[in-house]
XYZ file of C-alpha atoms in Angstrom:
664
model
C 30.614 -9.095 -29.618
C 26.832 -9.716 -29.314
C 24.579 -7.834 -31.684
C 21.733 -5.975 -29.862
C 19.373 -6.970 -32.678
C 19.684 -10.636 -31.659
C 18.037 -10.085 -28.273
C 15.955 -6.994 -28.940
C 12.365 -7.562 -27.697
C 9.489 -6.608 -29.930
C 7.939 -3.232 -29.046
C 4.580 -4.875 -28.383
C 6.130 -7.236 -25.837
C 7.416 -4.428 -23.591
C 4.794 -3.047 -21.167
C 4.009 0.626 -20.859
C 3.984 0.529 -17.040
C 6.842 1.744 -14.821
C 9.407 -0.835 -13.832
C 13.020 -1.920 -13.501
C 15.051 -3.634 -16.220
C 18.264 -5.672 -16.215
C 20.790 -6.322 -18.977
C 22.726 -9.596 -18.702
C 25.872 -10.730 -20.466
C 26.232 -14.134 -22.215
C 27.201 -15.728 -18.866
C 24.007 -14.509 -17.202
C 25.661 -11.850 -15.032
C 23.733 -8.606 -14.550
C 25.740 -5.786 -16.121
C 23.230 -2.952 -15.880
C 20.111 -2.152 -13.847
C 17.858 0.777 -14.649
C 14.408 2.108 -13.873
C 11.840 3.705 -16.157
C 8.547 5.531 -15.951
C 7.568 3.672 -19.130
C 9.538 0.509 -19.840
C 8.659 0.516 -23.531
C 9.843 4.087 -24.089
C 13.072 3.617 -22.132
C 14.149 0.253 -23.553
C 13.457 1.372 -27.112
C 16.194 3.990 -26.688
C 18.834 1.291 -26.183
C 18.110 -0.417 -29.509
C 18.503 2.490 -31.888
C 21.415 2.974 -34.274
C 24.658 2.282 -32.395
C 26.268 5.399 -33.782
C 23.636 7.519 -32.010
C 24.345 6.029 -28.579
C 26.730 7.327 -25.943
C 30.015 5.364 -26.130
C 29.443 3.755 -22.730
C 25.835 2.900 -23.593
C 27.015 1.372 -26.864
C 29.568 -0.705 -24.954
C 26.866 -1.901 -22.578
C 24.323 -2.987 -25.222
C 27.006 -4.755 -27.250
C 28.272 -6.566 -24.132
C 24.792 -7.677 -23.081
C 23.106 -10.772 -24.475
C 19.603 -10.414 -23.013
C 17.285 -7.963 -21.279
C 14.494 -8.616 -18.782
C 12.194 -6.396 -16.772
C 9.914 -6.277 -13.750
C 6.710 -4.220 -13.678
C 5.914 -2.194 -10.531
C 3.039 0.075 -9.560
C 4.804 3.429 -9.110
C 8.090 5.142 -9.833
C 8.906 5.099 -6.122
C 8.734 1.303 -6.120
C 10.882 1.265 -9.259
C 13.522 3.367 -7.515
C 13.547 1.176 -4.439
C 13.772 -2.022 -6.463
C 16.514 -0.550 -8.645
C 18.554 0.337 -5.573
C 18.091 -3.137 -4.072
C 19.293 -4.803 -7.261
C 22.242 -2.450 -7.684
C 23.361 -3.396 -4.186
C 22.775 -7.093 -4.850
C 24.315 -7.490 -8.317
C 26.863 -4.627 -8.368
C 26.502 -4.168 -12.161
C 29.661 -2.980 -13.858
C 27.932 -0.462 -16.134
C 26.007 1.226 -13.325
C 29.158 2.738 -11.793
C 29.549 5.648 -14.216
C 25.851 6.473 -14.243
C 25.775 7.204 -10.498
C 27.615 9.876 -8.587
C 29.863 9.066 -5.655
C 26.904 9.249 -3.274
C 24.573 6.394 -2.458
C 20.837 6.656 -1.986
C 19.796 8.719 1.062
C 18.490 7.022 4.203
C 16.838 8.319 7.326
C 18.898 7.224 10.358
C 18.139 7.303 14.076
C 21.346 6.965 16.098
C 19.955 4.660 18.783
C 23.539 3.676 19.645
C 24.117 7.129 21.180
C 23.008 8.123 24.678
C 20.787 10.863 23.241
C 19.564 9.575 19.832
C 19.559 11.883 16.850
C 17.572 11.877 13.593
C 19.617 12.589 10.470
C 19.921 11.987 6.731
C 22.856 9.727 5.881
C 24.486 8.089 2.880
C 27.112 5.432 2.554
C 27.955 2.667 5.011
C 25.618 1.869 7.886
C 26.743 1.803 11.503
C 25.864 -0.904 13.969
C 23.181 -0.029 16.493
C 21.467 2.644 14.410
C 17.995 2.323 12.846
C 17.747 3.043 9.122
C 14.669 3.785 7.010
C 14.604 4.107 3.256
C 15.953 4.357 0.665
C 14.150 7.541 -0.295
C 13.826 9.171 -3.670
C 15.518 12.411 -2.662
C 17.088 13.821 0.463
C 14.557 16.663 0.520
C 11.774 14.070 0.706
C 13.259 12.774 3.963
C 13.637 16.270 5.392
C 10.024 17.116 4.592
C 8.855 13.951 6.352
C 11.043 14.629 9.390
C 9.861 18.228 9.561
C 6.259 17.025 9.730
C 6.949 14.377 12.369
C 8.929 16.664 14.659
C 5.627 18.221 15.721
C 4.595 14.876 17.225
C 8.001 13.354 17.952
C 10.352 16.280 18.853
C 13.541 14.251 18.637
C 16.969 15.869 18.509
C 18.272 16.571 14.985
C 21.280 18.805 15.732
C 24.925 17.856 15.244
C 27.207 16.970 18.109
C 28.925 20.408 18.105
C 25.609 22.262 18.328
C 24.404 19.934 21.097
C 27.544 20.441 23.205
C 27.471 24.222 22.746
C 23.830 24.314 23.914
C 24.796 22.281 26.978
C 27.558 24.771 27.787
C 25.458 27.899 27.291
C 22.219 26.530 28.763
C 20.233 27.786 25.757
C 18.660 25.424 23.214
C 18.812 25.923 19.459
C 16.019 27.462 17.377
C 14.131 24.147 17.083
C 13.959 23.970 20.847
C 12.329 27.406 20.996
C 9.668 26.521 18.360
C 8.824 23.163 20.013
C 10.304 20.990 17.250
C 12.902 19.597 19.649
C 12.349 18.422 23.215
C 15.710 20.054 24.121
C 17.412 17.320 26.146
C 20.537 19.487 25.910
C 19.167 21.880 28.565
C 17.294 19.285 30.620
C 13.747 19.920 29.453
C 13.445 16.153 29.045
C 15.524 13.362 30.525
C 17.722 11.133 28.406
C 15.470 8.132 29.156
C 12.304 9.962 28.099
C 14.050 11.252 24.991
C 15.110 7.718 24.079
C 11.502 6.573 24.494
C 10.454 9.431 22.195
C 13.045 8.323 19.623
C 11.768 4.750 19.905
C 8.219 5.947 19.149
C 9.606 7.778 16.111
C 11.256 4.536 14.935
C 8.058 2.554 15.492
C 6.093 5.051 13.402
C 8.626 4.972 10.593
C 8.784 1.179 10.824
C 5.106 0.865 9.968
C 3.305 0.869 13.321
C 1.499 4.074 12.382
C -2.110 3.535 13.290
C -1.578 3.305 17.047
C -0.059 6.798 17.057
C -2.832 8.154 14.869
C -5.474 6.633 17.143
C -3.694 7.839 20.278
C -3.440 11.417 18.987
C -7.072 11.381 17.911
C -8.208 10.114 21.334
C -6.171 12.770 23.119
C -7.642 15.439 20.855
C -11.207 14.338 21.631
C -10.437 14.137 25.330
C -9.014 17.685 25.316
C -12.074 18.957 23.479
C -14.338 17.236 26.015
C -12.455 18.982 28.825
C -12.906 22.316 26.965
C -9.124 22.628 26.536
C -9.518 23.837 22.984
C -5.986 25.183 22.601
C -4.488 21.755 23.302
C -7.137 20.122 21.124
C -6.155 22.438 18.268
C -2.475 21.536 18.671
C -3.349 17.830 18.664
C -5.490 18.374 15.583
C -2.473 19.879 13.830
C -0.347 16.956 15.050
C -2.874 14.522 13.611
C -2.738 16.331 10.274
C 1.059 16.169 10.334
C 0.943 12.408 10.935
C -1.458 11.890 8.065
C 0.619 14.007 5.683
C 3.725 12.089 6.710
C 1.965 8.829 5.917
C 1.182 10.131 2.441
C 4.845 10.976 1.860
C 6.215 7.711 3.221
C 8.025 5.595 0.633
C 8.305 2.512 2.820
C 7.056 -0.555 0.922
C 6.327 -2.711 3.976
C 7.078 -2.408 7.686
C 10.765 -2.552 8.430
C 10.680 -5.960 10.138
C 8.623 -7.718 7.458
C 10.080 -10.958 6.080
C 7.766 -12.537 3.537
C 7.551 -14.326 0.208
C 4.751 -12.969 -1.972
C 3.450 -15.372 -4.650
C 1.125 -14.628 -7.566
C -0.192 -16.897 -10.314
C -1.637 -16.098 -13.736
C -2.936 -19.136 -15.586
C -5.113 -20.352 -18.424
C -6.178 -23.790 -19.579
C -2.663 -24.807 -20.632
C -0.044 -22.956 -18.621
C 0.554 -21.071 -15.408
C 2.979 -18.201 -14.837
C 4.350 -17.827 -11.301
C 6.030 -14.771 -9.826
C 7.480 -14.505 -6.320
C 8.932 -11.442 -4.618
C 11.237 -12.125 -1.668
C 10.751 -9.373 0.915
C 13.375 -9.143 3.638
C 13.459 -6.301 6.105
C 10.534 -4.629 4.371
C 12.342 -4.464 1.010
C 12.140 -6.537 -2.143
C 15.466 -8.357 -2.096
C 14.865 -10.768 -4.943
C 12.428 -11.938 -7.575
C 11.855 -15.206 -9.381
C 9.443 -16.183 -12.099
C 8.737 -19.129 -14.350
C 6.040 -20.546 -16.618
C 4.898 -24.135 -16.120
C 2.601 -26.311 -18.187
C -0.569 -27.551 -16.503
C -0.633 -31.313 -16.856
C -4.225 -31.463 -15.599
C -7.121 -29.082 -15.141
C -6.579 -27.621 -11.671
C -7.598 -24.381 -10.011
C -5.590 -21.765 -8.175
C -5.729 -23.543 -4.753
C -4.253 -26.708 -6.249
C -1.596 -24.687 -8.073
C -0.658 -22.940 -4.818
C -0.314 -26.258 -3.016
C 1.955 -27.695 -5.715
C 3.925 -24.461 -5.861
C 4.679 -24.363 -2.141
C 5.729 -28.007 -2.135
C 8.141 -27.471 -5.020
C 9.570 -24.164 -3.782
C 10.096 -25.118 -0.133
C 10.392 -28.891 -0.459
C 14.180 -28.774 -0.668
C 14.722 -25.958 1.835
C 16.674 -26.548 5.004
C 14.559 -23.973 6.810
C 16.707 -20.894 6.326
C 14.862 -19.928 3.140
C 11.365 -20.051 4.683
C 10.279 -16.561 5.836
C 7.939 -15.650 8.674
C 5.099 -14.927 6.241
C 4.054 -16.565 2.984
C 1.468 -14.536 1.058
C -0.442 -16.388 -1.656
C -3.371 -15.540 -3.995
C -5.474 -18.416 -2.605
C -5.118 -20.872 0.251
C -3.979 -24.395 -0.676
C -6.487 -27.038 -1.696
C -5.782 -29.079 1.429
C -6.300 -27.703 4.920
C -4.070 -24.667 5.146
C -3.171 -25.512 8.745
C -1.336 -28.607 7.505
C 0.743 -26.568 5.094
C 1.405 -23.973 7.803
C 2.585 -26.658 10.192
C 4.856 -28.121 7.502
C 6.383 -24.729 6.753
C 6.739 -23.975 10.473
C 8.553 -27.265 10.974
C 10.944 -26.422 8.149
C 11.657 -22.967 9.546
C 11.762 -23.972 13.197
C 9.311 -21.224 14.202
C 5.828 -20.067 13.353
C 5.059 -19.344 9.663
C 1.918 -17.426 8.726
C 0.329 -18.568 5.441
C -2.471 -16.293 4.309
C -4.077 -14.226 1.566
C -3.540 -10.458 2.084
C -6.833 -8.594 2.055
C -5.875 -4.929 2.519
C -3.052 -2.516 3.141
C 0.524 -2.477 1.876
C 0.774 -6.253 1.549
C -2.322 -6.365 -0.618
C -0.869 -3.593 -2.800
C 2.397 -5.516 -3.141
C 0.436 -8.670 -4.031
C -1.254 -6.728 -6.835
C 2.167 -5.667 -8.111
C 3.359 -9.287 -8.140
C 0.119 -10.312 -9.872
C 0.712 -7.753 -12.618
C 4.147 -9.216 -13.177
C 2.721 -12.738 -13.400
C 0.052 -11.647 -15.887
C 2.655 -9.832 -17.960
C 4.965 -12.849 -17.889
C 2.224 -15.189 -19.132
C 1.187 -12.784 -21.891
C 4.801 -12.337 -22.959
C 5.375 -16.105 -22.973
C 2.339 -16.725 -25.185
C 3.167 -13.825 -27.467
C 6.653 -15.146 -28.044
C 5.482 -18.715 -28.620
C 2.505 -17.873 -30.792
C 3.818 -14.832 -32.613
C 7.353 -15.840 -33.406
C 7.704 -16.886 -37.037
C 10.456 -19.386 -36.272
C 8.373 -21.020 -33.551
C 5.317 -21.269 -35.799
C 7.361 -22.781 -38.588
C 8.826 -25.306 -36.170
C 5.336 -26.207 -34.920
C 4.003 -26.786 -38.438
C 7.060 -28.873 -39.337
C 6.639 -31.014 -36.211
C 2.975 -31.625 -37.072
C 3.923 -32.594 -40.609
C 6.417 -35.168 -39.338
C 4.227 -36.513 -36.506
C 1.113 -36.940 -38.672
C 2.969 -38.137 -41.776
C 1.757 -35.324 -44.022
C 3.218 -34.572 -47.434
C 3.418 -30.863 -46.654
C 3.083 -28.594 -43.656
C -0.554 -27.911 -42.651
C -0.649 -24.202 -43.469
C -4.449 -24.114 -42.991
C -5.923 -25.932 -39.993
C -9.630 -26.191 -39.163
C -10.735 -27.371 -35.735
C -14.256 -28.435 -34.713
C -15.827 -28.692 -31.278
C -19.329 -29.593 -30.089
C -20.993 -27.982 -27.070
C -24.313 -28.854 -25.405
C -26.030 -29.255 -22.056
C -27.365 -32.801 -21.657
C -27.930 -32.977 -25.420
C -29.971 -29.747 -25.519
C -29.079 -26.570 -27.415
C -26.422 -28.509 -29.319
C -24.034 -26.276 -31.236
C -20.639 -26.641 -32.875
C -17.816 -24.355 -33.847
C -15.231 -24.210 -36.598
C -12.083 -22.139 -36.102
C -9.362 -21.592 -38.680
C -5.627 -21.133 -38.214
C -3.485 -20.114 -41.158
C 0.293 -20.243 -40.844
C -0.107 -20.920 -37.138
C -2.231 -17.794 -36.474
C -6.030 -17.529 -36.023
C -8.029 -16.226 -38.976
C -11.207 -15.081 -37.275
C -12.920 -13.955 -40.461
C -13.260 -17.625 -41.433
C -14.711 -18.817 -38.117
C -18.121 -20.523 -38.390
C -20.840 -21.606 -35.969
C -23.371 -24.414 -36.423
C -26.708 -25.145 -34.817
C -26.929 -28.952 -34.782
C -30.304 -30.405 -35.879
C -29.678 -34.068 -35.152
C -30.181 -35.246 -38.722
C -27.834 -38.197 -38.108
C -30.321 -39.818 -35.716
C -29.188 -38.196 -32.467
C -27.331 -35.325 -30.924
C -24.445 -36.956 -29.070
C -20.893 -35.792 -29.732
C -20.076 -38.254 -32.507
C -23.336 -37.758 -34.458
C -23.096 -33.998 -34.039
C -19.484 -34.010 -35.265
C -20.428 -36.117 -38.287
C -23.345 -33.819 -39.150
C -21.278 -30.647 -38.883
C -18.482 -31.938 -41.106
C -20.961 -33.194 -43.704
C -22.681 -29.847 -43.838
C -19.402 -27.943 -44.012
C -17.863 -29.897 -46.891
C -21.124 -30.401 -48.812
C -21.705 -26.670 -48.640
C -18.178 -25.977 -49.884
C -18.615 -28.475 -52.732
C -21.924 -26.880 -53.780
C -20.415 -23.410 -53.736
C -17.578 -24.580 -55.967
C -20.081 -26.207 -58.325
C -22.246 -23.086 -58.440
C -19.234 -20.912 -59.114
C -20.491 -18.114 -56.879
C -22.188 -17.498 -53.597
C -25.987 -17.258 -53.544
C -27.661 -13.917 -53.166
C -28.001 -12.642 -49.622
C -31.767 -13.254 -49.400
C -31.458 -16.760 -50.823
C -28.565 -17.598 -48.541
C -30.400 -16.337 -45.445
C -33.391 -18.530 -46.263
C -31.077 -21.433 -46.936
C -29.282 -20.942 -43.660
C -32.620 -20.969 -41.829
C -33.746 -24.109 -43.648
C -30.472 -25.927 -43.012
C -30.727 -25.470 -39.271
C -29.057 -22.158 -38.610
C -25.458 -22.092 -39.821
C -24.429 -18.738 -38.381
C -21.921 -17.057 -40.666
C -19.533 -14.411 -39.429
C -21.148 -11.453 -41.196
C -21.374 -9.745 -44.563
C -18.440 -9.257 -46.899
C -17.959 -5.459 -47.028
C -16.711 -5.573 -50.637
C -19.441 -7.678 -52.251
C -22.306 -7.258 -49.809
C -22.795 -11.030 -49.797
C -22.572 -13.331 -46.796
C -19.124 -14.772 -46.331
C -18.709 -18.246 -47.784
C -16.741 -21.177 -46.535
C -13.149 -20.619 -47.623
C -10.989 -23.091 -49.462
C -10.417 -26.602 -48.095
C -8.029 -27.060 -45.153
C -4.811 -29.068 -45.095
C -5.684 -30.525 -41.685
C -8.944 -31.041 -39.803
C -8.669 -31.280 -36.006
C -11.560 -32.470 -33.838
C -11.815 -32.024 -30.098
C -11.956 -35.559 -28.788
C -10.472 -39.016 -28.943
C -10.897 -42.059 -31.132
C -14.764 -42.046 -31.352
C -14.887 -38.455 -32.552
C -12.062 -39.052 -35.032
C -13.795 -42.088 -36.552
C -17.067 -40.173 -36.850
C -15.228 -37.341 -38.573
C -13.489 -39.793 -40.917
C -16.850 -41.252 -41.979
C -18.204 -37.772 -42.605
C -15.250 -36.829 -44.798
C -15.590 -40.062 -46.731
C -19.335 -39.514 -47.273
C -18.640 -35.969 -48.431
C -16.096 -37.256 -50.962
C -13.133 -35.566 -49.279
C -9.943 -37.572 -49.758
C -7.144 -34.997 -49.728
C -7.607 -33.536 -46.221
C -5.695 -34.927 -43.237
C -7.570 -35.619 -40.007
C -6.617 -35.965 -36.352
C -8.154 -35.570 -32.905
C -6.736 -34.165 -29.690
C -7.940 -35.885 -26.519
C -8.024 -33.476 -23.599
C -7.234 -35.858 -20.737
C -3.709 -36.868 -21.736
C -3.275 -34.566 -24.760
C -3.019 -37.568 -27.088
C -3.222 -37.164 -30.868
C -5.514 -39.733 -32.514
C -5.445 -40.624 -36.210
C -8.267 -42.414 -38.090
C -7.887 -46.172 -38.294
C -5.101 -46.292 -35.693
C -5.417 -48.382 -32.524
C -2.906 -46.308 -30.570
C -2.498 -42.531 -30.335
C 0.481 -40.417 -31.274
C 2.089 -38.956 -28.147
C 3.950 -35.698 -28.735
C 6.469 -34.424 -26.162
C 5.067 -31.952 -23.658
C 7.560 -29.355 -24.847
C 6.654 -29.852 -28.519
C 5.754 -26.704 -30.408
C 3.455 -28.814 -32.573
C 1.494 -29.962 -29.508
C 1.281 -26.399 -28.263
C -0.214 -25.310 -31.601
C -2.783 -28.132 -31.507
C -3.716 -27.190 -27.940
C -4.118 -23.578 -28.902
C -6.331 -24.468 -31.875
C -8.424 -26.872 -29.779
C -8.916 -24.363 -26.951
C -9.918 -21.627 -29.380
C -12.554 -23.934 -30.908
C -13.799 -24.794 -27.418
C -14.034 -21.113 -26.469
C -15.897 -20.245 -29.656
C -18.370 -23.119 -29.197
C -18.999 -22.320 -25.526
C -19.703 -18.668 -26.362
C -22.305 -19.633 -28.965
C -23.854 -22.280 -26.723
C -24.293 -19.836 -23.839
C -25.888 -17.303 -26.154
C -28.321 -19.847 -27.568
C -29.134 -21.271 -24.136
C -29.899 -17.787 -22.794
C -32.299 -17.123 -25.668
C -33.986 -20.500 -25.162
C -34.634 -19.714 -21.504
C -36.537 -16.565 -22.486
C -39.825 -17.699 -24.132
C -43.155 -16.082 -24.854
C -46.685 -17.289 -25.518
C -46.403 -15.564 -28.897
C -43.441 -17.675 -29.986
C -44.249 -19.924 -32.902
C -47.218 -17.934 -34.230
C -46.967 -18.045 -38.065
C -46.166 -14.642 -39.574
C -45.494 -13.005 -36.201
C -41.986 -11.604 -36.023
C -40.237 -9.641 -33.333
C -41.519 -6.275 -34.585
C -45.172 -7.377 -34.511
C -44.709 -8.977 -31.087
C -43.386 -5.700 -29.744
C -46.261 -3.778 -31.345
C -48.875 -6.086 -29.779
C -47.350 -5.953 -26.315
C -46.987 -2.173 -26.538
C -50.649 -1.792 -27.581
C -52.232 -4.184 -25.055
C -49.658 -3.968 -22.257
C -49.513 -7.703 -21.467
C -50.239 -11.143 -22.890
C -53.189 -11.461 -20.486
C -54.947 -8.452 -22.027
C -54.024 -9.634 -25.518
C -55.600 -13.022 -24.802
C -58.858 -11.276 -23.847
C -58.940 -9.179 -27.043
C -61.084 -10.014 -30.054
C -59.801 -10.709 -33.528
C -60.922 -7.265 -34.716
C -59.081 -5.535 -31.850
C -55.892 -7.430 -32.671
C -56.226 -6.599 -36.388
C -56.534 -2.902 -35.498
C -52.955 -2.828 -34.216
C -50.668 -1.108 -36.779
C -48.862 -3.700 -38.892
C -51.305 -6.524 -38.162
C -53.483 -8.043 -40.869
C -56.669 -10.169 -40.538
C -54.831 -13.436 -41.196
C -52.093 -12.762 -38.628
C -54.657 -11.517 -36.096
C -56.659 -14.739 -36.510
C -53.486 -16.796 -35.984
C -52.662 -14.859 -32.808
C -56.142 -15.286 -31.349
C -56.221 -19.010 -32.172
C -52.744 -19.559 -30.702
C -53.594 -17.769 -27.443
C -57.000 -19.411 -27.204
C -55.405 -22.814 -27.705
C -52.911 -22.063 -24.972
C -55.782 -21.033 -22.679
C -57.689 -24.328 -23.147
C -54.722 -26.402 -21.946
C -55.248 -27.211 -18.251
C -52.550 -26.373 -15.731
C -51.354 -29.197 -13.487
C -49.840 -29.045 -10.016
C -46.756 -31.231 -10.456
C -46.613 -32.012 -6.743
C -50.220 -33.302 -6.327
C -51.380 -33.929 -9.905
C -54.398 -31.664 -9.286
C -55.869 -29.740 -12.223
C -55.743 -25.993 -11.642
C -58.093 -23.308 -12.948
């Protein structure tokens, strides 16, 4: 008997949104389907102490071997999806939780000579039109009561209809104009059937044409000064709009579509597809795939459609395929290919508005949740992390598992604003308090990737060695001056306990650099020059995800499914993200310059005071040294430096770069 604790999801993995969940037995068969307003709150109830559960619930959770869920937008969608799956899977443990009635449907008996609108349950009859399922029977009756103002279709039973025919008097609904009374000949059977067909079209999703028609008739009646009829049409229009608000139809009744959504990052992509048949979600599939190369959403859509429909005989291709972005190639080619598979026209498009757009957003939420859950389970599971560290130990030939990993990445724009990052992972998890950022000076004779990597590693390990030799961190003021002199190592803040800037932590077990063999060799030289001999080193090349070791002519290739490779990718991507963030910040500051930059002794506070006093640099340039010195906070020496700096800038001639002409 399976133990529920073996497949219990972590509370943080379960979303708070409404949705539908399924319990499966060890053979993969669905044994229970349920819905919830909050999936986390509902599923947590199943994994409490077994003695506190209902005997049948206890039997269900001990029979199951796994649980999965699907997020939806509203409780109504959850109910509809739950009903669809109960019908599809026929779960054994759902029988006792439902009464002997099925979900209510709205039926129009088009098979009869005089169609009738009614609420039905159970088996469906051939020739009738069915709409639903609905949440409650009273919800259907409210909707019908609203629509009978506009579509006065018969709702009475056969006995009532025959009695009215015999007596020549209609029922109460006929007297209050909520039935067209075909029983007494007020309307012919043909016209009544046409009225019933309009009712079916409205319920099937073709709503706007009736709204527009009623609105046009109302305006026309008002123009003819027939205000009583205009008022009735106004009330009809309000009834139609209120009925639309109450409608629980997901998509129009004749809609057959596959709705795809993709959530991806640099490494993986999660795909979700909802199969809509007859306006209802009849099935769902989802999977997470690794991205072998850096591709965007259009390329992912193209590959997805080829893989999903490539083996289809044509029966599985619906009339519509809704995707988050059109394929990378010409979409007409893909449409023609799908149409050829199906044998009729297939519409491939991105929904922009309406019910299909809302359903696409629901599928997208499921894809995003699936990707987050996948990463949480891979990155947060202790067993997975231990396996990843063990695989790295074996692949890199280390004496022990690399419990502390540091990764370095360099970021620049055409060798300007060169920065680097250092991120730290301990026991397979990021330790953001130990992250560091570097502003590269180019002290190794250049600022390309290899020289920058060598400089950063030298500074990191020399700094750590000096701190160990000193026995303590320098005072905050001394360290700030030292940071400025060394080129701007940006630490991650002040230690709240000591009030001192955070120092570099203890040495890592493994250093990872973002790059291939050149970057690894540069890093190896830096470690050797810094006297570091007990730290392992490797590089991860982004193109083929190869692991390079120093002094080796060929890389180490880890399997694509390796947990060790996944950990290296995660570390590398975090270093890249951290470096890019710093580079963008520094580049933005560099693009904002002032004529007062570089004036000795002039900080940001004095700059602000000068600009506030004079209003602009132009007026400041025209001021005398005494006027500048009169500004609060300015001394004679600083005022003289400001005047000389601005005067020097004024003497430099301006040049028209197009003609070479000197400008005044």
